[in-house]
Amino acid sequence: MSAMPQVVVLTPDWHDAVVSVEQAGQSHPWSEGQLAEALMADDHEVVGMLSLGDDAESLAGFAVLARLPFEAELQAITVAASARRQGVARALLERLIATASHWRSERLLLEVRESNAPALALYRGLGFVEEGRRRGYYPALAVSAPREDALLMALAL
Ligand SMILES: CC(C)(COP(=O)(O)OP(=O)(O)OC[C@H]1O[C@@H](n2cnc3c(N)ncnc32)[C@H](O)[C@@H]1OP(=O)(O)O)[C@@H](O)C(=O)NCCC(=O)NCCS
């Protein structure tokens, strides 16, 4: 039997689990070093959704928030393929929205690949609106494909 999953702030002890989720779940994953830095930085918060089993905790997904002078930025969010469409990303983001509000950030910003329909639906559902576009920002997903635009989205807090 397993207990209710919960969102927690992740410490550097979670580094290897975060790397595993990121490498399995992202087409262009963050490096191990980037993830280690985010887990240690005072001006970042990394949250994770834990599934608590009888013997061990496993990481279903994580998200990285950075504190900027007036705003906060969602820098990464990845959910393990086996845990998708169960509300994990929404719960992680709701937690980070609360953190950014606590920081008194004016807005929560993010960038998303234009073709990433699941992520766009997630962000729009939470009230993020498109504010701009960076042309050719993302590397192509296939060798013969073109680079892709990033949509810049924001949520007023
Ligand atoms: C995008 C991602 C984080 C969503 O995680 P998730 O835990 O499956 O999302 P949730 O279950 O919390 O979904 C919340 C809402 O987002 C939308 N959504 C999520 N996945 C979707 C999909 N595959 N198709 C359409 N809408 C989707 C829905 O509106 C959903 O609400 P609903 O289930 O009530 O309809 C996940 O697919 C992922 O890790 N993708 C790879 C990494 C990535 O692209 N990260 C974003 C980078 S900007």
CSV table of N, CA, C and O in Angstrom, one decimal, residues 11 29 89:
chain,number,residue,atom,x,y,z
A,11,THR,N,16.4,18.7,-1.6
A,11,THR,CA,17.7,19.0,-1.2
A,11,THR,C,18.7,18.4,-2.2
A,11,THR,O,18.3,17.5,-3.0
A,29,PRO,N,17.9,17.4,-22.1
A,29,PRO,CA,18.0,17.5,-20.7
A,29,PRO,C,19.0,18.5,-20.1
A,29,PRO,O,20.1,18.7,-20.8
A,89,ALA,N,2.4,17.7,-12.5
A,89,ALA,CA,3.0,19.0,-13.0
A,89,ALA,C,2.1,20.2,-12.4
A,89,ALA,O,2.7,21.2,-12.0
